[in-house]
mmCIF file of C-alpha atoms in Angstrom:
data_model
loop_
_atom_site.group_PDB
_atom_site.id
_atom_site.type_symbol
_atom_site.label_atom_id
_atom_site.label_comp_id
_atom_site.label_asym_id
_atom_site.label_seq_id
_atom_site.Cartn_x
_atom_site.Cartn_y
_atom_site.Cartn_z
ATOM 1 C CA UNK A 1362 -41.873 -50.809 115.767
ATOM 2 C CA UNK A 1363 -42.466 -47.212 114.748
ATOM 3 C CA UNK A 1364 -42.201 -45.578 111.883
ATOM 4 C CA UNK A 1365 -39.412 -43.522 111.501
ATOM 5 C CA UNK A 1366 -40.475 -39.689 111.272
ATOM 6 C CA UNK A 1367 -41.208 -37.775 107.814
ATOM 7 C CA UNK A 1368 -37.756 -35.029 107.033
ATOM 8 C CA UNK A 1369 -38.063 -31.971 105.934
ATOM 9 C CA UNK A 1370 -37.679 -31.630 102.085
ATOM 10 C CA UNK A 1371 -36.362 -28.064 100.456
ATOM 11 C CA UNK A 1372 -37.233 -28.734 97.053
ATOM 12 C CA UNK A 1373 -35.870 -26.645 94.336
ATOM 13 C CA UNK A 1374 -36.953 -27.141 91.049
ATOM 14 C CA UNK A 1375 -36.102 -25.842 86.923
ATOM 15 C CA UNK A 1376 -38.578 -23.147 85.212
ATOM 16 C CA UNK A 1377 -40.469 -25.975 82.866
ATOM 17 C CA UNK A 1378 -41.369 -28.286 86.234
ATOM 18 C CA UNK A 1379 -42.663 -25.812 88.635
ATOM 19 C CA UNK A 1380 -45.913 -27.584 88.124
ATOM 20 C CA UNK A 1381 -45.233 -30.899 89.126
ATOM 21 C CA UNK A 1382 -43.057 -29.472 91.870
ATOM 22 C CA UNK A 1383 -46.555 -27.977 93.196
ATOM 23 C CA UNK A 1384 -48.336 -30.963 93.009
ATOM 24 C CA UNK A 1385 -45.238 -32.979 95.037
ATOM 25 C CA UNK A 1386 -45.375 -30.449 97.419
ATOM 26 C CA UNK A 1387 -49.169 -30.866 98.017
ATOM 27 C CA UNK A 1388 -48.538 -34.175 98.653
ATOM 28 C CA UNK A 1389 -46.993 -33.569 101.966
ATOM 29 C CA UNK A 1390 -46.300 -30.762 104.456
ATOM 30 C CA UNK A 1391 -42.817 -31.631 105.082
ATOM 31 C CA UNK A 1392 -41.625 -30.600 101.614
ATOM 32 C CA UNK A 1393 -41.382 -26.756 101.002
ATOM 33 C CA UNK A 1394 -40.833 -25.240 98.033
ATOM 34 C CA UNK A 1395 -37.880 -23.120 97.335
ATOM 35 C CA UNK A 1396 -36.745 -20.679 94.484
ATOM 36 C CA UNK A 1397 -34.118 -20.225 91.794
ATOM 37 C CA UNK A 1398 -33.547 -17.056 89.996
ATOM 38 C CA UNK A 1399 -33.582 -18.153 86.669
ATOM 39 C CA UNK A 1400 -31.607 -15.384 84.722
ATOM 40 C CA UNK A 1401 -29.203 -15.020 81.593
ATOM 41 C CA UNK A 1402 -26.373 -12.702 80.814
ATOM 42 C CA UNK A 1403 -26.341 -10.415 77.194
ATOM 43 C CA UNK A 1404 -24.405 -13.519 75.913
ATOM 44 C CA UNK A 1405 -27.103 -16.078 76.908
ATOM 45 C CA UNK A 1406 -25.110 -18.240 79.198
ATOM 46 C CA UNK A 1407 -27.055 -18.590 82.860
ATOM 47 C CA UNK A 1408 -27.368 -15.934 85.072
ATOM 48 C CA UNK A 1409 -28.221 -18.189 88.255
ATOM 49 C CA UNK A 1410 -29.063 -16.831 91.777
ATOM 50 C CA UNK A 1411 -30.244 -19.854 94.473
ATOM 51 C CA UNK A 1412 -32.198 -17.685 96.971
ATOM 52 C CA UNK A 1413 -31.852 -18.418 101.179
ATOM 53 C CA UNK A 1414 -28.351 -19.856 100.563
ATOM 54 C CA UNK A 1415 -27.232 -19.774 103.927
ATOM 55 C CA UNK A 1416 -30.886 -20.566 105.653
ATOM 56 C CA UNK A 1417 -30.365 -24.337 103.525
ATOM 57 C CA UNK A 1418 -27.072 -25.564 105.508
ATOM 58 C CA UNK A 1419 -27.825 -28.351 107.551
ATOM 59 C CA UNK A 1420 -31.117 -29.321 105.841
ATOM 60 C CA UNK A 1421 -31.972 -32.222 103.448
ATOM 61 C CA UNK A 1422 -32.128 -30.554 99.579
ATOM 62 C CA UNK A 1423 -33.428 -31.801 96.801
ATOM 63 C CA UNK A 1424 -33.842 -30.426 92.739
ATOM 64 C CA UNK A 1425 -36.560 -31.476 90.460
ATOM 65 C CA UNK A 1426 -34.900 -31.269 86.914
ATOM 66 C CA UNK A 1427 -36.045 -31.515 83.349
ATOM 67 C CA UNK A 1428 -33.686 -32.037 80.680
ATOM 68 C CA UNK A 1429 -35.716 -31.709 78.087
ATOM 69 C CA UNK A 1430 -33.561 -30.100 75.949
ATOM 70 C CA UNK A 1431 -29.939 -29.522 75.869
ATOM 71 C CA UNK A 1432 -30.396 -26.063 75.682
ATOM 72 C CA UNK A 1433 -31.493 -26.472 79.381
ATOM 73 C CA UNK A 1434 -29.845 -29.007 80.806
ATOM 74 C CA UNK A 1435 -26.309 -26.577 81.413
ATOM 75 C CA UNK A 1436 -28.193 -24.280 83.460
ATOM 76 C CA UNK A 1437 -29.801 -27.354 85.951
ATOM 77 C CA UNK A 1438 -26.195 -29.106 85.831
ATOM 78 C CA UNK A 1439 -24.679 -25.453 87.501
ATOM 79 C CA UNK A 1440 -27.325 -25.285 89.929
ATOM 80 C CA UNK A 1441 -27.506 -29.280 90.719
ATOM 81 C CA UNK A 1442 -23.425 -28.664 91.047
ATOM 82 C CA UNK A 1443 -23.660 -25.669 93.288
ATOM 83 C CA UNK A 1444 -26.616 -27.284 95.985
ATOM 84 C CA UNK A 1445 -24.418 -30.377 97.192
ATOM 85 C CA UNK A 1446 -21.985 -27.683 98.321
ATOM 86 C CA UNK A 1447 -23.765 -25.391 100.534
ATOM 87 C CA UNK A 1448 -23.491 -27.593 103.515
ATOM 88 C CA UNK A 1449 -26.716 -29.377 103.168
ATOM 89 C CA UNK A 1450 -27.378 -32.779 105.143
ATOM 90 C CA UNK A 1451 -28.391 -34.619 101.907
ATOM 91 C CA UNK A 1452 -28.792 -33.570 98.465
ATOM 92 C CA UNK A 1453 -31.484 -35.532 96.110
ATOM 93 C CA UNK A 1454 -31.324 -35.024 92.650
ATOM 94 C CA UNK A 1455 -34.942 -36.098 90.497
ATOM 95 C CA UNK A 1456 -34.879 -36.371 86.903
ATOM 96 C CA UNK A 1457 -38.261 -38.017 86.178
ATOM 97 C CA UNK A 1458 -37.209 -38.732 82.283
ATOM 98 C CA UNK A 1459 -33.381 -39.950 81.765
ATOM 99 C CA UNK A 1460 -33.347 -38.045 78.153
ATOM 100 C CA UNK A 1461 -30.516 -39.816 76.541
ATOM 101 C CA UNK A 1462 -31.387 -43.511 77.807
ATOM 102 C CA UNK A 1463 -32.337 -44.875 74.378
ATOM 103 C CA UNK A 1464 -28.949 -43.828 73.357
ATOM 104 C CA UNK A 1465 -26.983 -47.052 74.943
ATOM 105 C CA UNK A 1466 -25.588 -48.799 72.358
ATOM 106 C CA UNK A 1467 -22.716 -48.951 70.132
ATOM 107 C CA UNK A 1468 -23.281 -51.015 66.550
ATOM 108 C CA UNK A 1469 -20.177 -49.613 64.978
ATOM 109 C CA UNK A 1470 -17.099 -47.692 66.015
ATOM 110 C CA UNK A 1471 -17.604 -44.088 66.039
ATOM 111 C CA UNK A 1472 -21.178 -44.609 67.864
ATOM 112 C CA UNK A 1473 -21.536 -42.085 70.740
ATOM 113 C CA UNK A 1474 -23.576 -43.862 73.776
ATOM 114 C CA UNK A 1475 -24.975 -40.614 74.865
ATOM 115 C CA UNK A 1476 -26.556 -42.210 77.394
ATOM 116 C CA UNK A 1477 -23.400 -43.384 79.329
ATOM 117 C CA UNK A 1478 -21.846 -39.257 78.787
ATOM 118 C CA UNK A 1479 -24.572 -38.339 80.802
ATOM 119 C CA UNK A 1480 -25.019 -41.062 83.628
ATOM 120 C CA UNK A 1481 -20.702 -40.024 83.771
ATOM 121 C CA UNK A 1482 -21.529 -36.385 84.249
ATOM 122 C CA UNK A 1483 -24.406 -36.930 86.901
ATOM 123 C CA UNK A 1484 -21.510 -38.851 88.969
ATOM 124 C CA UNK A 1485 -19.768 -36.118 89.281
ATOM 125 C CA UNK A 1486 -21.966 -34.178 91.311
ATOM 126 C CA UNK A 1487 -20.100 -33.004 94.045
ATOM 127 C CA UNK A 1488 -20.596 -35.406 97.539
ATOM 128 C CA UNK A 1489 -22.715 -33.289 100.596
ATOM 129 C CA UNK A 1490 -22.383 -33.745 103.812
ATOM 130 C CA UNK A 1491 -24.903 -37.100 104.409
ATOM 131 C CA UNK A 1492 -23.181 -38.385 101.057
ATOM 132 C CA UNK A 1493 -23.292 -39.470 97.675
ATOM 133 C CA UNK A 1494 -26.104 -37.668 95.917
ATOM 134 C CA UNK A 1495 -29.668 -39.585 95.942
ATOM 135 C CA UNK A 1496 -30.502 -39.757 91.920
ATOM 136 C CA UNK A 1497 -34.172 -40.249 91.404
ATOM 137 C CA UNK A 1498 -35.262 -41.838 87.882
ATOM 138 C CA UNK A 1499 -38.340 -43.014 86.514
ATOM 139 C CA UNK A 1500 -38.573 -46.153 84.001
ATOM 140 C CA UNK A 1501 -35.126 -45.598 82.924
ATOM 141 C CA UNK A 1502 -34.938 -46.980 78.854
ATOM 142 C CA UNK A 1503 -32.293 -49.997 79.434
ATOM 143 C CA UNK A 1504 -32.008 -52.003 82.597
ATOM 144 C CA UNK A 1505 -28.170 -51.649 81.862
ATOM 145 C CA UNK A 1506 -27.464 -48.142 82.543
ATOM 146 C CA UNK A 1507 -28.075 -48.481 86.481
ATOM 147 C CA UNK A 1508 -24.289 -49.548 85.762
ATOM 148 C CA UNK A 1509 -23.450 -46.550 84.174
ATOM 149 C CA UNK A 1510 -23.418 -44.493 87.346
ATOM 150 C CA UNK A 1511 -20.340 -44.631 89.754
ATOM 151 C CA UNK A 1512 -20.204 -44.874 93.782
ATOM 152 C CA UNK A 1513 -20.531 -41.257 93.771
ATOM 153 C CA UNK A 1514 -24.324 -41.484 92.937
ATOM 154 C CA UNK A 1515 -27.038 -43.691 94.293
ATOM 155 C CA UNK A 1516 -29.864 -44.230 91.463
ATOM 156 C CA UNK A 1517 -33.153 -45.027 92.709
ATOM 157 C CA UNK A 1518 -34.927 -46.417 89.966
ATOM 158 C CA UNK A 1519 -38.636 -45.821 90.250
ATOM 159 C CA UNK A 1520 -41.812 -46.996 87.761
ATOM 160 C CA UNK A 1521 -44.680 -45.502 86.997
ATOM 161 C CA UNK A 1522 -46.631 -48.343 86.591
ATOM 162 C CA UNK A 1523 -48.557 -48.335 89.444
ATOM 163 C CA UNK A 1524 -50.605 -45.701 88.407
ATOM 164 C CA UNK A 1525 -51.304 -47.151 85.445
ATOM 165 C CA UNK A 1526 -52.985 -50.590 87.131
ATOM 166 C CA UNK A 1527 -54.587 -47.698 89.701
ATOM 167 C CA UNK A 1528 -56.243 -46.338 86.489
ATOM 168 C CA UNK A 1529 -57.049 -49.635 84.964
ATOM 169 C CA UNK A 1530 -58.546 -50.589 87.896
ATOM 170 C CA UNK A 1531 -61.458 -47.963 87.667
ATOM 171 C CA UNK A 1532 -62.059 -49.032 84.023
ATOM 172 C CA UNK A 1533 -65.743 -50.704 83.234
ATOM 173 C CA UNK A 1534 -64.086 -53.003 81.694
ATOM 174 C CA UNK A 1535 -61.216 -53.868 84.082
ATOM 175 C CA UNK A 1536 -62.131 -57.319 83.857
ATOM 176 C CA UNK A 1537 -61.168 -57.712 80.251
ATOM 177 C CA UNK A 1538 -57.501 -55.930 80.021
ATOM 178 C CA UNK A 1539 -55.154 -57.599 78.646
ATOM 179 C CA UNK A 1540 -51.671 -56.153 78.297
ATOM 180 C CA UNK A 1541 -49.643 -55.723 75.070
ATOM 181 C CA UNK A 1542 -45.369 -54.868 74.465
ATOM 182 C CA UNK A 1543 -44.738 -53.235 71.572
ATOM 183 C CA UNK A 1544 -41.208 -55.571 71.689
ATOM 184 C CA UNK A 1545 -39.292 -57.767 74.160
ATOM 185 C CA UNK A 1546 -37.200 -55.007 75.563
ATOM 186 C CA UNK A 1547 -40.738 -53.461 76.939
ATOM 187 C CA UNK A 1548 -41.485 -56.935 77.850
ATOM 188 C CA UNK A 1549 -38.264 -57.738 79.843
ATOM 189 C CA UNK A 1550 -38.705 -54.145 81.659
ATOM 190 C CA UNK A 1551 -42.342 -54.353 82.427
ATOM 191 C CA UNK A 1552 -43.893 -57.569 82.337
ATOM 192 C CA UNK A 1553 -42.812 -59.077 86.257
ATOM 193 C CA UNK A 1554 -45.304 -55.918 87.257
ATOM 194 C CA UNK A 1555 -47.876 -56.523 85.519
ATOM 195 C CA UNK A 1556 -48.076 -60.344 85.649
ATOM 196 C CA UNK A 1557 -51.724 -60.508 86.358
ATOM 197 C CA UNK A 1558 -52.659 -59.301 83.146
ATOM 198 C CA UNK A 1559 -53.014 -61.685 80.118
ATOM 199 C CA UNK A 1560 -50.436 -60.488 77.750
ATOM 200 C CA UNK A 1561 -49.641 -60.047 73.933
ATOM 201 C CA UNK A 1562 -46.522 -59.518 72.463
ATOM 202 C CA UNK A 1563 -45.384 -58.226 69.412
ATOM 203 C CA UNK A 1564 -42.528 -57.772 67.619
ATOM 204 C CA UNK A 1565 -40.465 -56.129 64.560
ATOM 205 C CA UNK A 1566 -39.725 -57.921 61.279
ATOM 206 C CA UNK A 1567 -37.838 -57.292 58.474
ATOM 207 C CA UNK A 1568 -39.497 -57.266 54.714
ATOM 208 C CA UNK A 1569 -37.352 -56.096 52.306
ATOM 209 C CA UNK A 1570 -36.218 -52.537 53.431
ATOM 210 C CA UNK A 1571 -39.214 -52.060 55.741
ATOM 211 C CA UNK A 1572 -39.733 -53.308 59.462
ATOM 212 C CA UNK A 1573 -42.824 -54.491 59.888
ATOM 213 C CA UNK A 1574 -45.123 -55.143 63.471
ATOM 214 C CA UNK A 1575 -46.136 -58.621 64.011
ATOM 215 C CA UNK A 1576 -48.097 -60.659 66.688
ATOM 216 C CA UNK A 1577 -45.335 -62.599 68.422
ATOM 217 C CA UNK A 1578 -47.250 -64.294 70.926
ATOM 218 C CA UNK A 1579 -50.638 -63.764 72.741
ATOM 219 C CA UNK A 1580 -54.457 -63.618 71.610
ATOM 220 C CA UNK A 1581 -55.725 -60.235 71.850
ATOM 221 C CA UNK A 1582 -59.124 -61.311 70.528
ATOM 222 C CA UNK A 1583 -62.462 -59.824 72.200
ATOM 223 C CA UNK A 1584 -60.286 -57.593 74.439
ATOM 224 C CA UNK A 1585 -59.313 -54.171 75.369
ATOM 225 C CA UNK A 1586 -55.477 -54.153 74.987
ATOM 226 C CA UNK A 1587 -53.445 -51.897 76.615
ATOM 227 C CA UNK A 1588 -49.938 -51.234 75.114
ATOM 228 C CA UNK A 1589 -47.055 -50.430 77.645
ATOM 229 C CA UNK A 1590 -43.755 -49.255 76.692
ATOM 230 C CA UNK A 1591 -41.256 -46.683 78.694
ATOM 231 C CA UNK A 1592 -41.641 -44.040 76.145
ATOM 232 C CA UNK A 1593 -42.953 -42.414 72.876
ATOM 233 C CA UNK A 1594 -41.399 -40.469 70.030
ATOM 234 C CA UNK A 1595 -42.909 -40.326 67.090
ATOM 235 C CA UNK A 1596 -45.342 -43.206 67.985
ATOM 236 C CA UNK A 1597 -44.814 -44.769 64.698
ATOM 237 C CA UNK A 1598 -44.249 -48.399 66.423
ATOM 238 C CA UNK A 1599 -47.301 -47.820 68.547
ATOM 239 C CA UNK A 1600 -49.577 -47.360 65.506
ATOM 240 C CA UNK A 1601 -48.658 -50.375 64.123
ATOM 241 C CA UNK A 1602 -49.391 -52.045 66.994
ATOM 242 C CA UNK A 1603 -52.920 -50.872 67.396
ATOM 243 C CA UNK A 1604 -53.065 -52.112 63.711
ATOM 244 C CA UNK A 1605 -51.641 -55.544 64.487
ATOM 245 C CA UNK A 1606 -53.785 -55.551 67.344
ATOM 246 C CA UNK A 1607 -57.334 -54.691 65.700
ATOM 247 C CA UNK A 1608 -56.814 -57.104 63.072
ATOM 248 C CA UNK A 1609 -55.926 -59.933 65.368
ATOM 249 C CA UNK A 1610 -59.769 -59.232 66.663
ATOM 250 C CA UNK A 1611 -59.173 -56.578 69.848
ATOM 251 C CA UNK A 1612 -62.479 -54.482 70.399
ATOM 252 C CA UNK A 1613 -60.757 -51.539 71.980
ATOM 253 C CA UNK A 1614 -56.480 -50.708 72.285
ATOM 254 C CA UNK A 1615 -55.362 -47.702 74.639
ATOM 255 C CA UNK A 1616 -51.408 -47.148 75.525
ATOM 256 C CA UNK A 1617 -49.336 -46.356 78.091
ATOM 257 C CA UNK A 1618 -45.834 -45.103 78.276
ATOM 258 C CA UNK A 1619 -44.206 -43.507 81.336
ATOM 259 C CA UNK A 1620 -42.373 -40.635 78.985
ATOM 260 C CA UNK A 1621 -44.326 -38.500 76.260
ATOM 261 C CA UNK A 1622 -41.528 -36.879 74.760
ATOM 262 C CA UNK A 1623 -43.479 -36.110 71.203
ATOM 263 C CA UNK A 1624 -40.819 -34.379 69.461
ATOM 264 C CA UNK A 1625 -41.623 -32.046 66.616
ATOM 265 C CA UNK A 1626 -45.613 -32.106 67.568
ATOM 266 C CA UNK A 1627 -46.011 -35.887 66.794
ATOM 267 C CA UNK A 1628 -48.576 -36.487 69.151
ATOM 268 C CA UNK A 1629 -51.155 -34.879 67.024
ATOM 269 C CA UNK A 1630 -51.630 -38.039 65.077
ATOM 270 C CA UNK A 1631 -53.030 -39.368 68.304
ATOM 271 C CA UNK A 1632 -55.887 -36.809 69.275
ATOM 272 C CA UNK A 1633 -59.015 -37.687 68.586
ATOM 273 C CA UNK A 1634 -61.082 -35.262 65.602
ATOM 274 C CA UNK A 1635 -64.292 -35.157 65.722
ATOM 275 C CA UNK A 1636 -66.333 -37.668 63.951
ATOM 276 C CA UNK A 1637 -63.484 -40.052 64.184
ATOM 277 C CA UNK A 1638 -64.373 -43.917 64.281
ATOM 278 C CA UNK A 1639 -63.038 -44.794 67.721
ATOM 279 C CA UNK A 1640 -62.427 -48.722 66.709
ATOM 280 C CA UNK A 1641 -59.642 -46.597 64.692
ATOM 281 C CA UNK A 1642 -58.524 -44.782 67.564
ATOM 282 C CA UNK A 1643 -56.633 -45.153 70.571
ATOM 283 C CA UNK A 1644 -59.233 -45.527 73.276
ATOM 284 C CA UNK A 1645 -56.655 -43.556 76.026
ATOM 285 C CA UNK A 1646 -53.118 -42.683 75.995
ATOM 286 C CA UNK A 1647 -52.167 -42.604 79.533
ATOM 287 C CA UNK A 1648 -48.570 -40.889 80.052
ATOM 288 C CA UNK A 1649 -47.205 -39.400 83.444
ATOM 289 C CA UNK A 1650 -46.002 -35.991 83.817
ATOM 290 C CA UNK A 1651 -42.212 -36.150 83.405
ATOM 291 C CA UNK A 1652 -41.662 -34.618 80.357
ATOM 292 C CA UNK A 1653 -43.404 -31.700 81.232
ATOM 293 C CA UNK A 1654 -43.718 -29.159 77.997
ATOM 294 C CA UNK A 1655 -45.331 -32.214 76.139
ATOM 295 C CA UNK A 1656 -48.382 -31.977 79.185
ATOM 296 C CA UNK A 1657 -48.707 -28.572 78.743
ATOM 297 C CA UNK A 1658 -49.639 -29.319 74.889
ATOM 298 C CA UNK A 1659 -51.624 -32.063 75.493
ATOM 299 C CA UNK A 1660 -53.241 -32.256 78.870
ATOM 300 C CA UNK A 1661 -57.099 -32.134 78.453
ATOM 301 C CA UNK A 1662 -56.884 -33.268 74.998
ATOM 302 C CA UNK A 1663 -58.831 -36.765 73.933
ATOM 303 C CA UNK A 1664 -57.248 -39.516 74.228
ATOM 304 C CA UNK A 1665 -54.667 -38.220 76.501
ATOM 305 C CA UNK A 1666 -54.749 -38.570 79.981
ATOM 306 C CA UNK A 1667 -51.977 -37.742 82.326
ATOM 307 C CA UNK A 1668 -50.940 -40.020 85.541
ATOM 308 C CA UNK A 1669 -49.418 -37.659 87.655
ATOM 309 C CA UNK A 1670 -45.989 -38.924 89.388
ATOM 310 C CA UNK A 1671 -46.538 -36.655 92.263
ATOM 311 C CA UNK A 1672 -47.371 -38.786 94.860
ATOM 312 C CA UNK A 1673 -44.195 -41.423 93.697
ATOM 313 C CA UNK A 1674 -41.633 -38.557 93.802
ATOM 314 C CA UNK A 1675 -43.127 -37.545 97.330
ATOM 315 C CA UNK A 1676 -42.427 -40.799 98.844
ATOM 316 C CA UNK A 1677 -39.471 -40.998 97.407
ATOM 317 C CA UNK A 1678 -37.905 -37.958 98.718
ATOM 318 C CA UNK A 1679 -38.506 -39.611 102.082
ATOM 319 C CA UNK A 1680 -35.951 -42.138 101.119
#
């Protein structure tokens, strides 16, 4: 049977991820880049201009987004709005980091779920021509909010986590990885993908007032543990992890999560100074590149490395 041929991509893409949208396009020559003019009015709301309008009708579309902010995410929403209507053939939406996923839950009345405002809001983009809108997501927070979304919007929910067994592959000490969650929700997200792996698992207790990290389950003794979770704030709970995990006898702990959103400069506390012991250190922090002013800070910067989801977002604009 043959394969079905490649489409051509017109990828548009928000001021703070023009540099992953230059790495997806080097991943293939059937997705072209195309340009926004990015401008604002004496007031400060969006002055928006989406260049070759007319050359776009009839062609498949898609917009790499970052909400990393909500001082930017109005500005994407009226362009992301505006594309589906310009008599495209398909229209693909990628939002590498779903910002308010952690946000899920109500535990009292008067608890905003955040995360199901937004997921309502992205299914209301307007249908194009081939369709509902494609919504591209990476290691969304809760397995849940796929349910958020209505039929107007097809979420493709992507991981990144097989870069991260790429990169442990090329390790020296590959052989002797064992894999750690920080809780059971990382567990329950992560763990059918990572199977091979021995695996530790820890968990939060209360003391008093304070939560505490504990072992749970697992014997991280003699090994390099690698601790996976979706993402990173302050990385309070991933500190106490490496703690749990270097008394409970593990020569080396690294971590992985698929979105480095750092607030407030908080992943300081990670890079390494010099003269630092490294058994008190985080061997690597591998994150991916979908929160992208947090790589700009950090890229090049021990232990940080960053797994770039280039390649993923290029095959899955061929969806």
């Amino acid at each position: 049977m043959e394969k079905p041929q490649k489409k051509r991509v017109l990828l548009f893409y928000c001021v703070e991820a023009e540099q992953l949208a230059r790495k997806i396009a080097d991943q293939s020559e059937h997705i072209q880049l195309q340009s926004i003019n990015w401008r604002s009015f004496d007031d400060g709301f969006p002055n928006l201009f989406i260049n070759n309008a007319q050359d776009i009708r009839g062609q498949h579309v898609s917009f790499l987004a970052s909400f990393s902010s909500p001082a930017v995410i109005f500005e994407q929403l009226s362009v992301i709005f505006a594309l589906p209507r310009l008599f495209v053939a398909s229209f693909t939406l990628v939002l590498p980091f779903f910002p308010t996923g952690s946000f899920e839950r109500m535990e009292e009345e008067g608890d905003v779920a955040t995360a199901f405002t937004m997921a309502r809001i992205l299914s209301n983009i307007p249908i194009s021509r081939g369709g509902p809108t494609s919504l591209v997501i990476y290691d969304i927070h809760a397995l849940q909010e796929r349910f958020y979304f209505s039929d107007n919007v097809l979420p493709c929910f992507e991981t990144g986590i097989p870069l991260l067994k790429q990169r442990l592959h090329q390790l020296p000490d590959a052989d002797n990885i064992v894999i750690a969650f920080p809780d059971d929700g990382a567990w329950k997200r992560f763990h059918k993908l990572l199977d091979h792996y021995p695996m530790v698992v820890c968990a939060k207790v209360r003391e008093g007032d304070k939560r505490i990290v504990r072992l749970k389950e697992g014997n991280p003794s003699g090994c390099h543990v690698v601790i996976v979770d979706d993402l990173v704030q302050s990385g309070g709970t991933l500190i106490e992890c490496q703690k749990v995990l270097a008394a409970h006898g593990a020569t080396k702990v690294s971590a992985y999560v698929t979105h480095a959103v750092f607030p407030k400069k908080s992943y300081e506390k990670f890079i390494h100074k010099n003269g630092e012991n490294s058994n008190k250190a985080f061997a690597y922090f591998w994150i991916t590149d979908s929160c992208s002013p947090t790589v700009k800070s950090i890229e090049s910067k021990a232990p940080f490395e960053v797994l770039s989801l280039a390649g993923s977002i290029a095959d899955a604009l061929q969806i």
